[in-house]
mmCIF file of C-alpha atoms in Angstrom:
data_model
loop_
_atom_site.group_PDB
_atom_site.id
_atom_site.type_symbol
_atom_site.label_atom_id
_atom_site.label_comp_id
_atom_site.label_asym_id
_atom_site.label_seq_id
_atom_site.Cartn_x
_atom_site.Cartn_y
_atom_site.Cartn_z
ATOM 1 C CA MET A 9 -4.484 -11.530 23.838
ATOM 2 C CA ASN A 10 -1.758 -13.606 23.805
ATOM 3 C CA ASP A 11 1.534 -12.613 25.983
ATOM 4 C CA SER A 12 3.754 -11.547 23.033
ATOM 5 C CA LEU A 13 1.061 -9.335 21.543
ATOM 6 C CA LYS A 14 0.425 -8.104 25.087
ATOM 7 C CA ARG A 15 3.965 -7.132 25.669
ATOM 8 C CA HIS A 16 4.523 -5.769 21.676
ATOM 9 C CA PHE A 17 1.657 -3.330 22.282
ATOM 10 C CA LEU A 18 3.172 -2.608 25.737
ATOM 11 C CA ARG A 19 6.470 -1.646 24.353
ATOM 12 C CA SER A 20 4.944 0.390 21.517
ATOM 13 C CA ALA A 21 3.260 2.585 24.233
ATOM 14 C CA GLY A 22 6.702 3.264 26.102
ATOM 15 C CA GLY A 23 6.351 0.362 28.435
ATOM 16 C CA ALA A 24 9.591 -1.784 29.487
ATOM 17 C CA GLY A 25 7.908 -3.665 32.459
ATOM 18 C CA PRO A 26 4.171 -4.092 33.668
ATOM 19 C CA ILE A 27 2.457 -1.436 35.203
ATOM 20 C CA ARG A 28 1.749 -1.987 38.837
ATOM 21 C CA LEU A 29 -1.570 -0.895 40.589
ATOM 22 C CA GLN A 30 -2.480 -0.950 44.666
ATOM 23 C CA VAL A 31 -6.381 -1.635 45.025
ATOM 24 C CA GLU A 32 -8.018 -0.450 48.585
ATOM 25 C CA GLN A 33 -11.001 0.157 49.766
ATOM 26 C CA GLN A 34 -11.008 3.836 50.764
ATOM 27 C CA HIS A 35 -9.588 4.950 54.623
ATOM 28 C CA GLU A 36 -7.839 2.009 54.428
ATOM 29 C CA GLU A 37 -4.578 3.460 52.479
ATOM 30 C CA GLY A 38 -1.802 0.612 52.028
ATOM 31 C CA THR A 39 -3.109 -2.478 52.794
ATOM 32 C CA GLY A 40 -4.954 -3.423 49.457
ATOM 33 C CA PRO A 41 -2.765 -5.958 47.436
ATOM 34 C CA VAL A 42 -0.455 -4.991 44.627
ATOM 35 C CA LEU A 43 -1.383 -5.936 41.240
ATOM 36 C CA GLU A 44 0.840 -5.836 38.071
ATOM 37 C CA TYR A 45 -0.206 -5.616 34.738
ATOM 38 C CA HIS A 46 1.938 -6.674 31.518
ATOM 39 C CA GLN A 47 -0.392 -4.915 29.112
ATOM 40 C CA PRO A 48 -0.718 -0.987 28.166
ATOM 41 C CA SER A 49 -4.434 -1.266 28.603
ATOM 42 C CA ILE A 50 -6.433 -1.814 31.787
ATOM 43 C CA LEU A 51 -10.118 -1.779 32.032
ATOM 44 C CA VAL A 52 -11.749 -1.308 35.442
ATOM 45 C CA GLY A 53 -15.186 -1.973 36.163
ATOM 46 C CA GLY A 54 -17.836 -4.484 37.123
ATOM 47 C CA HIS A 55 -17.844 -6.152 34.056
ATOM 48 C CA GLN A 56 -17.021 -10.046 34.210
ATOM 49 C CA ARG A 57 -14.302 -9.509 31.681
ATOM 50 C CA ALA A 58 -12.634 -6.194 32.884
ATOM 51 C CA ASP A 59 -8.648 -6.411 33.652
ATOM 52 C CA LEU A 60 -9.638 -5.338 36.754
ATOM 53 C CA ARG A 61 -12.855 -6.160 38.116
ATOM 54 C CA LEU A 62 -14.600 -4.326 41.158
ATOM 55 C CA GLU A 63 -17.999 -5.295 42.336
ATOM 56 C CA ASP A 64 -20.201 -2.498 43.613
ATOM 57 C CA ASP A 65 -23.288 -0.600 42.869
ATOM 58 C CA GLU A 66 -21.386 2.333 42.620
ATOM 59 C CA VAL A 67 -19.084 1.121 39.675
ATOM 60 C CA GLY A 68 -20.069 0.945 36.532
ATOM 61 C CA GLN A 69 -19.917 -2.133 33.986
ATOM 62 C CA ARG A 70 -17.441 -0.186 31.875
ATOM 63 C CA HIS A 71 -15.774 2.216 34.571
ATOM 64 C CA LEU A 72 -12.493 3.291 33.986
ATOM 65 C CA TYR A 73 -10.148 2.677 31.221
ATOM 66 C CA LEU A 74 -6.511 3.185 31.933
ATOM 67 C CA GLN A 75 -4.043 3.752 28.814
ATOM 68 C CA LEU A 76 -0.084 4.184 29.094
ATOM 69 C CA LEU A 77 0.891 6.346 26.285
ATOM 70 C CA ASP A 78 4.483 7.100 25.408
ATOM 71 C CA GLY A 79 5.402 5.647 28.937
ATOM 72 C CA ARG A 80 2.703 7.792 30.877
ATOM 73 C CA LEU A 81 -0.870 6.481 32.156
ATOM 74 C CA LEU A 82 -3.696 8.147 31.110
ATOM 75 C CA GLY A 83 -7.188 7.539 32.955
ATOM 76 C CA ILE A 84 -10.230 7.712 31.087
ATOM 77 C CA GLN A 85 -13.771 8.006 32.849
ATOM 78 C CA LEU A 86 -16.250 5.475 30.844
ATOM 79 C CA SER A 87 -19.115 5.529 33.052
ATOM 80 C CA PRO A 88 -21.330 8.654 32.568
ATOM 81 C CA ARG A 89 -23.281 7.308 35.803
ATOM 82 C CA VAL A 90 -20.707 7.351 38.446
ATOM 83 C CA THR A 91 -18.248 10.122 38.613
ATOM 84 C CA THR A 92 -14.507 9.392 39.085
ATOM 85 C CA ARG A 93 -11.773 11.564 41.399
ATOM 86 C CA LEU A 94 -8.432 11.806 40.773
ATOM 87 C CA GLY A 95 -7.398 13.007 44.363
ATOM 88 C CA THR A 96 -10.245 15.600 45.403
ATOM 89 C CA GLU A 97 -10.912 16.596 41.998
ATOM 90 C CA SER A 98 -13.379 14.745 39.612
ATOM 91 C CA LYS A 99 -12.382 14.861 36.000
ATOM 92 C CA GLU A 100 -13.122 13.062 32.964
ATOM 93 C CA SER A 101 -9.431 12.317 31.905
ATOM 94 C CA ALA A 102 -6.252 13.039 33.666
ATOM 95 C CA TRP A 103 -2.637 11.765 33.520
ATOM 96 C CA MET A 104 -1.602 9.573 36.357
ATOM 97 C CA GLU A 105 1.742 10.156 38.198
ATOM 98 C CA VAL A 106 3.389 7.408 40.424
ATOM 99 C CA GLY A 107 1.659 8.039 43.861
ATOM 100 C CA ASP A 108 -1.729 9.690 42.347
ATOM 101 C CA THR A 109 -4.759 7.762 43.163
ATOM 102 C CA PHE A 110 -7.772 7.448 41.461
ATOM 103 C CA HIS A 111 -11.305 6.911 43.265
ATOM 104 C CA VAL A 112 -13.877 4.565 41.819
ATOM 105 C CA GLY A 113 -16.972 4.352 43.885
ATOM 106 C CA PRO A 114 -15.481 2.976 47.577
ATOM 107 C CA PHE A 115 -12.649 1.769 45.828
ATOM 108 C CA ALA A 116 -9.132 4.047 45.464
ATOM 109 C CA ILE A 117 -6.796 2.412 42.817
ATOM 110 C CA ARG A 118 -2.989 3.742 43.370
ATOM 111 C CA TYR A 119 -0.525 4.231 40.518
ATOM 112 C CA LEU A 120 2.331 2.500 42.072
ATOM 113 C CA GLY A 121 4.536 3.258 38.653
ATOM 114 C CA GLY A 122 6.236 0.918 36.048
ATOM 115 C CA ASP A 123 9.242 0.737 33.844
ATOM 116 C CA ARG A 124 9.315 3.320 31.279
ATOM 117 C CA ASN A 125 10.832 3.400 27.499
ATOM 118 C CA PRO A 126 9.748 6.701 26.417
ATOM 119 C CA THR A 127 8.469 6.519 22.157
ATOM 120 C CA ALA A 128 8.313 8.995 20.028
ATOM 121 C CA VAL A 129 4.312 9.958 20.149
ATOM 122 C CA LEU A 130 4.103 13.228 18.384
ATOM 123 C CA MET A 131 1.452 14.681 20.523
ATOM 124 C CA ALA A 132 0.235 18.215 19.499
ATOM 125 C CA GLY A 133 -0.933 19.288 22.903
ATOM 126 C CA ALA A 134 -1.270 17.578 25.963
ATOM 127 C CA ASP A 135 -4.762 16.132 25.655
ATOM 128 C CA PRO A 136 -4.633 12.867 24.082
ATOM 129 C CA LEU A 137 -8.669 12.664 23.655
ATOM 130 C CA ALA A 138 -8.267 16.290 21.347
ATOM 131 C CA ALA A 139 -8.572 16.373 17.951
ATOM 132 C CA GLY A 140 -5.232 16.847 15.959
ATOM 133 C CA SER A 141 -3.382 15.648 19.004
ATOM 134 C CA TYR A 142 -1.952 12.954 16.177
ATOM 135 C CA PRO A 143 -1.389 14.901 13.298
ATOM 136 C CA ARG A 144 0.770 12.890 11.221
ATOM 137 C CA PRO A 145 0.812 10.336 9.592
ATOM 138 C CA ALA A 146 -3.028 11.065 8.593
ATOM 139 C CA VAL A 147 -5.007 7.750 9.068
ATOM 140 C CA VAL A 148 -8.622 7.449 7.780
ATOM 141 C CA LEU A 149 -11.213 5.716 8.635
ATOM 142 C CA GLU A 150 -13.844 4.092 5.791
ATOM 143 C CA LEU A 151 -17.051 3.227 6.445
ATOM 144 C CA ILE A 152 -17.901 0.005 4.191
ATOM 145 C CA LYS A 153 -21.257 -0.882 2.888
ATOM 146 C CA ALA A 154 -21.909 -3.325 0.309
ATOM 147 C CA ASN A 155 -18.367 -2.978 -0.875
ATOM 148 C CA THR A 156 -18.395 0.383 -1.030
ATOM 149 C CA VAL A 157 -17.235 3.287 0.883
ATOM 150 C CA GLN A 158 -19.993 5.259 2.792
ATOM 151 C CA LYS A 159 -18.144 7.891 4.600
ATOM 152 C CA LYS A 160 -14.619 8.850 5.420
ATOM 153 C CA GLY A 161 -13.163 10.101 8.777
ATOM 154 C CA LEU A 162 -10.061 11.271 10.043
ATOM 155 C CA LEU A 163 -8.439 9.651 12.893
ATOM 156 C CA ASP A 164 -6.117 12.558 14.344
ATOM 157 C CA ARG A 165 -6.377 11.925 17.753
ATOM 158 C CA VAL A 166 -3.787 9.782 19.832
ATOM 159 C CA VAL A 167 -7.096 7.727 21.626
ATOM 160 C CA THR A 168 -10.427 7.269 20.121
ATOM 161 C CA LEU A 169 -12.930 5.795 21.654
ATOM 162 C CA VAL A 170 -15.821 3.503 19.816
ATOM 163 C CA GLY A 171 -19.156 3.089 20.776
ATOM 164 C CA ASN A 172 -22.175 4.996 20.584
ATOM 165 C CA GLY A 173 -21.906 6.808 24.354
ATOM 166 C CA PRO A 174 -21.461 10.631 24.538
ATOM 167 C CA VAL A 175 -17.628 10.196 25.632
ATOM 168 C CA CYS A 176 -17.123 8.762 21.918
ATOM 169 C CA ARG A 177 -15.662 10.623 19.503
ATOM 170 C CA ILE A 178 -16.657 7.860 16.575
ATOM 171 C CA ARG A 179 -20.471 7.024 17.572
ATOM 172 C CA VAL A 180 -21.808 4.100 16.211
ATOM 173 C CA LYS A 181 -25.702 4.460 15.658
ATOM 174 C CA SER A 182 -26.627 0.733 16.166
ATOM 175 C CA SER A 183 -28.618 -1.641 18.268
ATOM 176 C CA HIS A 184 -25.457 -3.791 18.468
ATOM 177 C CA ALA A 185 -23.170 -1.036 19.709
ATOM 178 C CA SER A 186 -22.289 -0.826 23.627
ATOM 179 C CA THR A 187 -21.662 2.854 25.378
ATOM 180 C CA VAL A 188 -17.981 1.844 24.812
ATOM 181 C CA ASP A 189 -16.864 -0.937 22.849
ATOM 182 C CA CYS A 190 -13.246 0.016 21.756
ATOM 183 C CA SER A 191 -10.509 2.363 21.825
ATOM 184 C CA LEU A 192 -8.031 3.248 18.695
ATOM 185 C CA VAL A 193 -4.645 4.154 19.973
ATOM 186 C CA ARG A 194 -2.018 6.007 18.129
ATOM 187 C CA THR A 195 1.365 4.965 18.475
ATOM 188 C CA ALA A 196 4.555 5.307 16.442
ATOM 189 C CA GLU A 197 3.770 1.665 14.870
ATOM 190 C CA GLY A 198 0.354 2.789 14.224
ATOM 191 C CA VAL A 199 -3.014 2.256 15.110
ATOM 192 C CA TRP A 200 -3.630 -0.415 17.814
ATOM 193 C CA VAL A 201 -7.455 -1.348 18.577
ATOM 194 C CA GLN A 202 -8.232 -2.253 22.105
ATOM 195 C CA ASP A 203 -11.422 -4.238 22.733
ATOM 196 C CA LEU A 204 -13.161 -2.814 25.907
ATOM 197 C CA CYS A 205 -15.958 -5.633 26.553
ATOM 198 C CA GLY A 206 -18.180 -4.153 23.663
ATOM 199 C CA ARG A 207 -21.191 -6.339 23.595
ATOM 200 C CA GLU A 208 -20.212 -8.077 20.109
ATOM 201 C CA GLY A 209 -16.218 -7.943 20.690
ATOM 202 C CA LEU A 210 -14.115 -7.308 17.558
ATOM 203 C CA ARG A 211 -13.194 -8.500 14.559
ATOM 204 C CA VAL A 212 -10.549 -8.172 11.902
ATOM 205 C CA ASN A 213 -10.237 -9.309 8.592
ATOM 206 C CA GLY A 214 -12.910 -11.792 9.883
ATOM 207 C CA GLU A 215 -11.120 -12.704 12.684
ATOM 208 C CA PRO A 216 -11.891 -12.449 16.528
ATOM 209 C CA VAL A 217 -9.524 -10.558 18.299
ATOM 210 C CA ASN A 218 -9.138 -8.512 21.553
ATOM 211 C CA THR A 219 -6.073 -6.147 20.619
ATOM 212 C CA ALA A 220 -4.458 -5.928 17.332
ATOM 213 C CA LEU A 221 -2.049 -3.474 15.337
ATOM 214 C CA LEU A 222 -4.270 -2.526 12.513
ATOM 215 C CA ASN A 223 -2.187 -2.555 8.963
ATOM 216 C CA ASP A 224 -2.760 -0.756 5.832
ATOM 217 C CA VAL A 225 -6.600 -1.660 4.231
ATOM 218 C CA ASP A 226 -7.545 -3.743 7.225
ATOM 219 C CA ILE A 227 -10.985 -4.083 7.933
ATOM 220 C CA LEU A 228 -12.092 -3.631 11.412
ATOM 221 C CA GLU A 229 -15.497 -5.074 12.458
ATOM 222 C CA VAL A 230 -17.511 -3.351 15.500
ATOM 223 C CA ALA A 231 -21.374 -3.200 16.146
ATOM 224 C CA ASN A 232 -22.131 -4.493 12.847
ATOM 225 C CA ARG A 233 -20.350 -1.923 11.107
ATOM 226 C CA ARG A 234 -17.213 -2.556 8.979
ATOM 227 C CA LEU A 235 -14.080 0.351 8.763
ATOM 228 C CA ARG A 236 -11.448 0.023 6.639
ATOM 229 C CA VAL A 237 -7.955 1.507 7.478
ATOM 230 C CA ARG A 238 -6.240 3.944 5.087
ATOM 231 C CA TYR A 239 -2.722 5.149 6.135
ATOM 232 C CA GLU A 240 -1.228 8.313 4.499
ATOM 233 C CA ARG A 241 2.221 6.735 4.885
ATOM 234 C CA SER A 242 3.616 3.378 6.089
ATOM 235 C CA PRO A 243 3.534 2.875 9.668
ATOM 236 C CA ALA A 244 7.328 1.571 9.813
ATOM 237 C CA GLU A 245 8.457 4.926 7.929
ATOM 238 C CA ALA A 246 6.412 7.198 10.366
ATOM 239 C CA LYS A 247 7.962 4.996 13.286
ATOM 240 C CA ARG A 248 11.784 5.846 11.887
ATOM 241 C CA THR A 249 10.863 9.545 11.448
ATOM 242 C CA ALA A 250 9.371 9.028 15.260
ATOM 243 C CA ALA A 251 12.532 7.635 16.265
ATOM 244 C CA LEU A 252 14.977 10.638 14.819
ATOM 245 C CA VAL A 253 12.759 13.025 16.282
ATOM 246 C CA ARG A 254 12.933 11.429 20.171
ATOM 247 C CA ARG A 255 16.886 11.170 19.188
ATOM 248 C CA SER A 256 17.438 14.715 18.065
ATOM 249 C CA ASP A 257 15.103 16.102 20.914
ATOM 250 C CA ILE A 258 13.612 18.050 18.103
ATOM 251 C CA ASP A 259 10.654 19.964 19.018
ATOM 252 C CA PRO A 260 7.689 17.927 17.047
ATOM 253 C CA GLU A 261 5.809 21.070 15.880
ATOM 254 C CA SER A 262 8.917 22.317 14.252
ATOM 255 C CA VAL A 263 9.151 18.725 12.376
ATOM 256 C CA GLU A 264 5.880 19.074 11.012
ATOM 257 C CA ARG A 265 6.316 23.078 9.636
ATOM 258 C CA ILE A 266 9.223 21.539 7.729
ATOM 259 C CA MET A 267 8.080 18.397 6.943
ATOM 260 C CA ASP A 268 4.255 19.338 5.347
ATOM 261 C CA PRO A 269 5.842 21.714 2.756
ATOM 262 C CA LEU A 270 8.232 18.976 1.663
ATOM 263 C CA LEU A 271 5.635 16.289 1.620
ATOM 264 C CA ASP A 272 3.492 18.522 -0.387
ATOM 265 C CA ARG A 273 5.929 19.252 -3.246
ATOM 266 C CA VAL A 274 6.448 15.326 -3.506
ATOM 267 C CA ALA A 275 3.074 14.993 -3.794
ATOM 268 C CA ASP A 276 2.595 17.567 -6.656
ATOM 269 C CA PHE A 277 5.776 16.179 -8.204
ATOM 270 C CA GLN A 278 4.193 12.710 -8.562
ATOM 271 C CA ALA A 279 1.190 14.077 -9.734
ATOM 272 C CA GLN A 280 3.078 16.152 -12.605
ATOM 273 C CA THR A 281 5.267 13.182 -13.487
ATOM 274 C CA TYR A 282 2.025 11.018 -13.942
ATOM 275 C CA GLU A 283 0.375 13.757 -16.208
ATOM 276 C CA GLN A 284 3.556 13.996 -18.649
ATOM 277 C CA PHE A 285 3.508 10.697 -18.673
ATOM 278 C CA GLN A 286 0.101 10.450 -19.855
ATOM 279 C CA GLU A 287 0.427 13.265 -22.188
ATOM 280 C CA THR A 288 3.658 11.267 -23.750
ATOM 281 C CA MET A 289 1.175 8.020 -24.464
ATOM 282 C CA ALA A 290 -1.306 10.255 -26.047
ATOM 283 C CA THR A 291 1.117 12.031 -28.405
ATOM 284 C CA MET A 292 2.879 8.620 -29.574
ATOM 285 C CA ALA A 293 -0.475 7.095 -30.177
ATOM 286 C CA ARG A 294 -1.334 10.031 -32.176
ATOM 287 C CA MET A 295 2.084 9.867 -34.282
ATOM 288 C CA ILE A 296 1.515 6.277 -34.907
ATOM 289 C CA GLY A 297 -2.130 6.771 -36.155
ATOM 290 C CA ALA A 298 -1.315 9.842 -38.456
ATOM 291 C CA MET A 299 1.921 7.964 -39.685
ATOM 292 C CA LEU A 300 0.210 4.857 -40.643
ATOM 293 C CA THR A 301 -2.642 6.911 -42.751
ATOM 294 C CA GLU A 302 0.056 9.079 -44.543
ATOM 295 C CA HIS A 303 2.279 6.193 -45.906
ATOM 296 C CA ARG A 304 -0.435 3.305 -46.183
ATOM 297 C CA GLU A 305 0.261 3.882 -50.260
ATOM 298 C CA PHE A 306 4.186 3.374 -49.603
ATOM 299 C CA VAL A 307 3.693 0.534 -47.419
ATOM 300 C CA LYS A 308 1.587 -1.407 -50.029
ATOM 301 C CA ASP A 309 3.748 -0.819 -52.821
ATOM 302 C CA GLU A 310 6.946 -2.055 -50.489
ATOM 303 C CA MET A 311 4.534 -5.013 -49.335
ATOM 304 C CA GLU A 312 3.662 -6.204 -53.410
ATOM 305 C CA ARG A 313 7.606 -5.604 -54.259
ATOM 306 C CA PHE A 314 8.249 -7.934 -51.124
ATOM 307 C CA GLU A 315 6.016 -10.279 -52.678
ATOM 308 C CA ARG A 316 7.617 -10.554 -55.908
ATOM 309 C CA LEU A 317 11.145 -10.863 -54.294
ATOM 310 C CA ALA A 318 9.939 -13.655 -52.186
ATOM 311 C CA ARG A 319 8.423 -15.542 -55.651
ATOM 312 C CA ALA A 320 11.607 -15.047 -57.279
ATOM 313 C CA LEU A 321 13.782 -16.425 -54.616
ATOM 314 C CA ALA A 322 11.170 -19.318 -54.743
ATOM 315 C CA ASP A 323 11.826 -19.530 -58.569
ATOM 316 C CA GLN A 324 15.297 -19.661 -57.561
ATOM 317 C CA SER A 325 14.932 -22.879 -55.512
ATOM 318 C CA GLN A 326 13.242 -24.787 -58.178
ATOM 319 C CA GLU A 327 15.685 -24.143 -60.926
ATOM 320 C CA ARG A 328 18.526 -25.274 -59.299
ATOM 321 C CA ALA A 329 17.971 -28.954 -58.867
ATOM 322 C CA PRO A 330 17.161 -29.447 -62.533
ATOM 323 C CA VAL A 331 19.861 -27.470 -63.635
ATOM 324 C CA GLU A 332 22.221 -29.302 -61.554
ATOM 325 C CA LYS A 333 21.058 -32.638 -62.906
ATOM 326 C CA SER A 334 21.080 -31.735 -66.562
ATOM 327 C CA LEU A 335 25.277 -30.612 -66.398
ATOM 328 C CA PRO A 336 26.383 -34.414 -66.974
ATOM 329 C CA ALA A 337 24.824 -34.940 -70.232
ATOM 330 C CA PRO A 338 26.609 -33.774 -73.174
ATOM 331 C CA GLU A 339 24.308 -31.317 -74.621
ATOM 332 C CA VAL A 340 23.025 -28.471 -72.524
ATOM 333 C CA ALA A 341 19.667 -27.255 -73.068
ATOM 334 C CA PRO A 342 18.994 -23.460 -73.132
ATOM 335 C CA ARG A 343 17.707 -22.491 -69.875
ATOM 336 C CA PRO A 344 13.980 -21.768 -70.520
ATOM 337 C CA ALA A 345 13.027 -19.806 -67.372
ATOM 338 C CA ALA A 346 12.085 -16.485 -68.694
ATOM 339 C CA SER A 347 10.063 -15.691 -65.464
ATOM 340 C CA SER A 348 13.002 -15.816 -63.453
ATOM 341 C CA THR A 349 15.175 -14.408 -65.915
ATOM 342 C CA ASP A 350 12.544 -11.198 -65.476
ATOM 343 C CA SER A 351 12.421 -11.556 -62.045
ATOM 344 C CA ALA A 352 16.301 -11.288 -62.001
ATOM 345 C CA LYS A 353 16.480 -8.404 -64.059
ATOM 346 C CA ASP A 354 13.739 -6.758 -62.202
ATOM 347 C CA PHE A 355 15.784 -6.732 -58.826
ATOM 348 C CA GLY A 356 19.460 -5.797 -60.625
ATOM 349 C CA LEU A 357 20.768 -9.765 -60.882
ATOM 350 C CA PRO A 358 23.684 -10.584 -63.247
ATOM 351 C CA PRO A 359 22.174 -12.738 -66.103
ATOM 352 C CA LEU A 360 23.277 -16.369 -66.716
ATOM 353 C CA PRO A 361 26.341 -16.795 -68.586
ATOM 354 C CA THR A 362 26.302 -18.324 -72.035
ATOM 355 C CA SER A 363 27.599 -21.358 -72.669
ATOM 356 C CA PRO A 364 28.132 -21.996 -68.759
ATOM 357 C CA ASP A 365 30.255 -24.706 -67.598
ATOM 358 C CA ARG A 366 29.873 -26.307 -63.972
ATOM 359 C CA GLU A 367 31.565 -24.069 -62.042
ATOM 360 C CA GLN A 368 30.042 -20.657 -63.560
ATOM 361 C CA ILE A 369 26.428 -22.158 -62.922
ATOM 362 C CA HIS A 370 27.234 -22.853 -59.285
ATOM 363 C CA ALA A 371 28.464 -19.313 -59.197
ATOM 364 C CA TRP A 372 25.626 -18.199 -60.642
ATOM 365 C CA LEU A 373 23.182 -19.670 -58.562
ATOM 366 C CA GLN A 374 24.921 -18.959 -55.552
ATOM 367 C CA GLN A 375 24.886 -15.402 -56.009
ATOM 368 C CA ARG A 376 21.481 -15.160 -57.100
ATOM 369 C CA MET A 377 20.487 -17.159 -53.580
ATOM 370 C CA ASN A 378 22.599 -14.526 -51.911
ATOM 371 C CA ASP A 379 21.200 -11.413 -53.354
ATOM 372 C CA LEU A 380 17.665 -12.153 -53.025
ATOM 373 C CA GLY A 381 18.099 -13.389 -49.643
ATOM 374 C CA ALA A 382 20.203 -10.081 -49.014
ATOM 375 C CA GLN A 383 16.910 -8.349 -50.247
ATOM 376 C CA ARG A 384 14.798 -9.899 -48.455
ATOM 377 C CA ALA A 385 16.555 -9.717 -45.020
ATOM 378 C CA SER A 386 16.996 -5.928 -45.316
ATOM 379 C CA PHE A 387 12.842 -5.357 -46.417
ATOM 380 C CA TRP A 388 11.666 -4.552 -43.043
ATOM 381 C CA GLN A 389 14.733 -1.780 -42.854
ATOM 382 C CA LYS A 390 14.027 -0.267 -45.865
ATOM 383 C CA LEU A 391 10.523 -0.174 -45.173
ATOM 384 C CA PHE A 392 10.738 1.753 -41.556
ATOM 385 C CA GLY A 393 13.263 3.857 -43.122
ATOM 386 C CA GLY A 394 11.435 5.134 -46.015
ATOM 387 C CA VAL A 395 8.551 5.878 -43.800
ATOM 388 C CA ARG A 396 10.454 7.530 -41.053
ATOM 389 C CA THR A 397 11.969 9.856 -44.147
ATOM 390 C CA ARG A 398 9.048 10.529 -45.528
ATOM 391 C CA GLY A 399 7.291 11.424 -42.159
#
């Protein structure tokens, strides 16, 4: 995990500075070194990749997991073999206050604090490992096999452990899985995944990672399993809502009671709008189909009339050149184009004057061309107007 990502995760978890721990042998209070961690997750144990490595037979490979949440430090016992004590009490998980000490085998780990920048982690209860401790926005994990969704699970805890051990809430039944492979941590920015020295490590979208902020539809690969992340709402929107709640000092549960009905109404409205759109499109398709069926004969007649009009216009174009060439001759032969005259009469055009001069012929031809062109240009308007009137 690079330094910039470490600090990003630290800020997202409510930290403004390093976590300070003092490690010492029991009964040697105040003599151990002080360690600073510029990250919100600390794995304590004998594993060679542990953040705080303690070598002793009474210390498990993955013994204790420390996680900063909303500026507070939570300790979670991972090893089922050896108990962990907070003060004089044996606990599986506990919040650590400044000055508190965890006893791990022969070692004492004292929390010396760290600069806090509390975030709006909307926990519904005191236990971040409990179901429903982070109810909104909902995040679903989909188990993907052969590009199909096999199972779905709701991620509604602030912290969720993944592996095949009893402490894990997402149990991976696989020979590739470790007792604890990783943790999933909810913050206002979204879901973070933190490697806890699992046997095969982690991959996000095919890239090996130690820590990552998961986006919508990202694929998390853990213990030879592929989990796809799906957000109900975008992390950015959830972060804005959480910040507003923090600034306004509003009870998170009250916000949930107010927002849930509103979100449900918005979802219902979107569903109704989509159904109405579908109905409108189906109605339009039926109307167009019925119109084409009912007015097929009308459309056919108008198309035949349009073809006759186009032929008449072509005839006029062909007549114009020979008529103009014949004008200088002293004798003007009678115009023989009976078919074009019939076409002119068919469309209500004026006849050619008897014994015309040059100007009359020009005027007559121009009028015929203009009238035929106008009728052709208005054909489609007339056609659809007639269909609309008949419908």
